[in-house]
mmCIF file of C-alpha atoms in Angstrom:
data_model
loop_
_atom_site.group_PDB
_atom_site.id
_atom_site.type_symbol
_atom_site.label_atom_id
_atom_site.label_comp_id
_atom_site.label_asym_id
_atom_site.label_seq_id
_atom_site.Cartn_x
_atom_site.Cartn_y
_atom_site.Cartn_z
ATOM 1 C CA MET A 1 114.108 121.097 128.205
ATOM 2 C CA LYS A 2 112.085 118.116 127.004
ATOM 3 C CA LYS A 3 109.796 120.390 125.007
ATOM 4 C CA ILE A 4 112.754 122.018 123.241
ATOM 5 C CA ILE A 5 114.250 118.633 122.288
ATOM 6 C CA LEU A 6 110.851 117.437 121.092
ATOM 7 C CA ILE A 7 110.396 120.571 118.956
ATOM 8 C CA LEU A 8 113.873 120.128 117.448
ATOM 9 C CA ILE A 9 113.195 116.492 116.585
ATOM 10 C CA PHE A 10 109.890 117.357 114.906
ATOM 11 C CA SER A 11 111.448 120.195 112.950
ATOM 12 C CA PHE A 12 114.245 117.962 111.633
ATOM 13 C CA VAL A 13 111.928 115.098 110.703
ATOM 14 C CA TYR A 14 109.259 117.333 109.213
ATOM 15 C CA GLY A 15 111.683 119.500 107.264
ATOM 16 C CA CYS A 16 113.917 116.771 105.860
ATOM 17 C CA GLY A 17 112.201 116.916 102.453
ATOM 18 C CA TYR A 18 111.749 113.171 102.003
ATOM 19 C CA THR A 19 109.086 112.191 99.495
ATOM 20 C CA SER A 20 108.438 108.788 98.022
ATOM 21 C CA LEU A 21 109.149 108.292 94.322
ATOM 22 C CA LEU A 22 105.752 106.673 93.890
ATOM 23 C CA LYS A 23 103.879 109.181 96.054
ATOM 24 C CA ASN A 24 101.834 110.646 93.220
ATOM 25 C CA GLN A 25 101.570 107.460 91.227
ATOM 26 C CA ASN A 26 97.852 107.087 91.879
ATOM 27 C CA GLN A 27 97.418 110.563 90.373
ATOM 28 C CA GLN A 28 99.169 109.852 87.069
ATOM 29 C CA ASN A 29 97.559 111.338 84.017
ATOM 30 C CA ILE A 30 97.094 108.131 82.019
ATOM 31 C CA LYS A 31 94.084 106.028 81.205
ATOM 32 C CA ILE A 32 94.537 102.280 80.940
ATOM 33 C CA SER A 33 91.748 100.311 79.284
ATOM 34 C CA ILE A 34 91.774 96.539 79.589
ATOM 35 C CA ASN A 35 90.258 94.913 76.506
ATOM 36 C CA SER A 36 90.630 91.245 77.431
ATOM 37 C CA THR A 37 92.167 88.920 79.985
ATOM 38 C CA GLU A 38 93.241 85.297 79.720
ATOM 39 C CA GLY A 39 94.740 82.902 82.215
ATOM 40 C CA ASP A 40 94.453 82.769 85.997
ATOM 41 C CA PHE A 41 91.142 84.344 87.009
ATOM 42 C CA GLN A 42 92.200 85.519 90.478
ATOM 43 C CA THR A 43 95.482 87.078 89.316
ATOM 44 C CA ASN A 44 93.654 88.843 86.483
ATOM 45 C CA ASN A 45 91.076 90.267 88.887
ATOM 46 C CA PHE A 46 93.766 91.580 91.232
ATOM 47 C CA ILE A 47 95.694 93.273 88.416
ATOM 48 C CA LYS A 48 92.503 94.703 86.850
ATOM 49 C CA ASN A 49 91.462 96.225 90.184
ATOM 50 C CA GLN A 50 94.926 97.674 90.757
ATOM 51 C CA ILE A 51 94.986 99.218 87.282
ATOM 52 C CA LYS A 52 91.455 100.595 87.626
ATOM 53 C CA LEU A 53 92.415 102.375 90.858
ATOM 54 C CA SER A 54 95.469 103.965 89.211
ATOM 55 C CA SER A 55 93.844 104.923 85.928
ATOM 56 C CA ASN A 56 92.510 108.414 85.301
ATOM 57 C CA PRO A 57 89.377 108.131 83.121
ATOM 58 C CA LEU A 58 89.612 111.798 82.083
ATOM 59 C CA SER A 59 93.143 111.531 80.697
ATOM 60 C CA THR A 60 93.929 111.988 77.023
ATOM 61 C CA LYS A 61 96.872 109.551 77.259
ATOM 62 C CA ASN A 62 95.065 106.284 76.635
ATOM 63 C CA PHE A 63 96.614 102.804 76.592
ATOM 64 C CA ASP A 64 94.593 99.791 75.467
ATOM 65 C CA ILE A 65 95.994 96.513 76.780
ATOM 66 C CA ASN A 66 95.296 92.791 76.844
ATOM 67 C CA ILE A 67 96.432 90.708 79.819
ATOM 68 C CA LEU A 68 97.701 87.127 79.683
ATOM 69 C CA SER A 69 98.491 85.563 83.045
ATOM 70 C CA SER A 70 99.694 82.220 84.278
ATOM 71 C CA TYR A 71 99.907 80.722 87.747
ATOM 72 C CA GLU A 72 101.768 77.505 88.433
ATOM 73 C CA LYS A 73 102.215 75.655 91.732
ATOM 74 C CA ILE A 74 104.929 72.998 91.590
ATOM 75 C CA ILE A 75 105.774 70.485 94.310
ATOM 76 C CA ILE A 76 109.503 70.710 95.052
ATOM 77 C CA ALA A 77 109.748 68.521 98.181
ATOM 78 C CA LYS A 78 107.814 65.697 99.822
ATOM 79 C CA ASP A 79 108.090 64.023 103.198
ATOM 80 C CA SER A 80 108.603 60.299 103.729
ATOM 81 C CA ALA A 81 104.850 59.669 103.450
ATOM 82 C CA GLY A 82 104.726 61.346 100.052
ATOM 83 C CA VAL A 83 102.928 64.487 101.253
ATOM 84 C CA ALA A 84 104.102 67.727 99.682
ATOM 85 C CA THR A 85 106.059 69.929 102.108
ATOM 86 C CA ASP A 86 107.425 72.658 99.819
ATOM 87 C CA TYR A 87 106.019 74.341 96.746
ATOM 88 C CA LYS A 88 107.333 76.705 94.135
ATOM 89 C CA ILE A 89 104.835 79.264 92.865
ATOM 90 C CA ASN A 90 105.451 80.815 89.444
ATOM 91 C CA ILE A 91 103.371 83.794 88.364
ATOM 92 C CA SER A 92 103.766 85.583 85.070
ATOM 93 C CA LEU A 93 101.864 88.416 83.427
ATOM 94 C CA ASP A 94 102.121 89.475 79.803
ATOM 95 C CA PHE A 95 100.688 92.813 78.750
ATOM 96 C CA ILE A 96 100.040 93.453 75.084
ATOM 97 C CA ILE A 97 99.809 97.200 74.536
ATOM 98 C CA LEU A 98 97.474 97.514 71.579
ATOM 99 C CA SER A 99 97.808 101.281 71.295
ATOM 100 C CA LYS A 100 101.577 100.898 70.733
ATOM 101 C CA ASN A 101 101.458 98.417 67.809
ATOM 102 C CA ASN A 102 100.926 95.321 69.976
ATOM 103 C CA LEU A 103 104.034 95.906 72.077
ATOM 104 C CA LYS A 104 104.454 93.037 74.554
ATOM 105 C CA VAL A 105 105.738 93.536 78.093
ATOM 106 C CA SER A 106 106.283 90.551 80.406
ATOM 107 C CA TYR A 107 106.770 90.288 84.148
ATOM 108 C CA SER A 108 107.282 87.104 86.110
ATOM 109 C CA ASP A 109 108.267 86.031 89.586
ATOM 110 C CA SER A 110 108.570 82.867 91.623
ATOM 111 C CA ILE A 111 108.592 82.111 95.326
ATOM 112 C CA ASN A 112 109.170 78.993 97.385
ATOM 113 C CA ILE A 113 106.689 78.350 100.185
ATOM 114 C CA LYS A 114 106.152 75.709 102.842
ATOM 115 C CA ASN A 115 102.982 73.675 102.879
ATOM 116 C CA ASN A 116 100.619 74.652 105.656
ATOM 117 C CA SER A 117 98.613 71.894 107.286
ATOM 118 C CA GLU A 118 95.593 74.194 107.422
ATOM 119 C CA ASN A 119 94.107 74.268 103.917
ATOM 120 C CA PHE A 120 92.287 77.588 104.453
ATOM 121 C CA GLU A 121 95.457 79.334 105.648
ATOM 122 C CA GLN A 122 97.380 77.930 102.665
ATOM 123 C CA ILE A 123 94.792 79.272 100.216
ATOM 124 C CA GLU A 124 94.766 82.686 101.914
ATOM 125 C CA TYR A 125 98.579 82.846 101.862
ATOM 126 C CA GLU A 126 98.643 82.085 98.129
ATOM 127 C CA ARG A 127 95.941 84.713 97.604
ATOM 128 C CA GLU A 128 98.070 87.311 99.397
ATOM 129 C CA ILE A 129 101.058 86.367 97.235
ATOM 130 C CA LYS A 130 98.973 86.992 94.111
ATOM 131 C CA LYS A 131 97.650 90.288 95.486
ATOM 132 C CA ASN A 132 101.141 91.564 96.360
ATOM 133 C CA PHE A 133 102.488 90.484 92.987
ATOM 134 C CA ALA A 134 99.661 92.305 91.196
ATOM 135 C CA SER A 135 100.341 95.491 93.142
ATOM 136 C CA ASP A 136 104.055 95.352 92.362
ATOM 137 C CA ILE A 137 103.461 94.663 88.670
ATOM 138 C CA LYS A 138 100.927 97.492 88.434
ATOM 139 C CA ASP A 139 103.602 99.904 89.672
ATOM 140 C CA LYS A 140 106.110 98.610 87.131
ATOM 141 C CA LEU A 141 103.581 98.717 84.289
ATOM 142 C CA ILE A 142 102.593 102.319 84.992
ATOM 143 C CA LEU A 143 106.214 103.423 85.126
ATOM 144 C CA TYR A 144 106.834 101.606 81.841
ATOM 145 C CA LEU A 145 103.806 103.209 80.175
ATOM 146 C CA LEU A 146 104.890 106.642 81.370
ATOM 147 C CA SER A 147 108.344 106.068 79.866
ATOM 148 C CA LEU A 148 106.720 105.066 76.549
ATOM 149 C CA ASP A 149 104.619 108.186 76.602
ATOM 150 C CA ASP A 150 107.691 110.398 77.136
ATOM 151 C CA SER A 151 109.548 109.047 74.099
#
């Protein structure tokens, strides 16, 4: 009886037909060339690596872009001793698509974080925030470029 129930569960889960919208995103047929970057070095490196992984060098659909990034860490709260306890991190990326008559696309986000007493952990946490932001923006940029290519 247990085997029959297990087989039924697997058949329902396996045959449900669910596929992610971004499943084949890494296999898109576009080539993105980055001509120049300005701004925050670490954010630029994360976004360049993300784009390089998603770009198909053999594609005939080529987009030349420049990247302008900014990273800002603002103190929003201090304790009674004057030590920062809360920060607001603002990250923004501007993409100038040279192959589409210098079309500019901007993405920005902000997050509030608590100060960690361990400096290394704080730096690593901010690094992860930048990495996650770059991954999210790469997805949005590719979808935007694909919509430009369709029109």
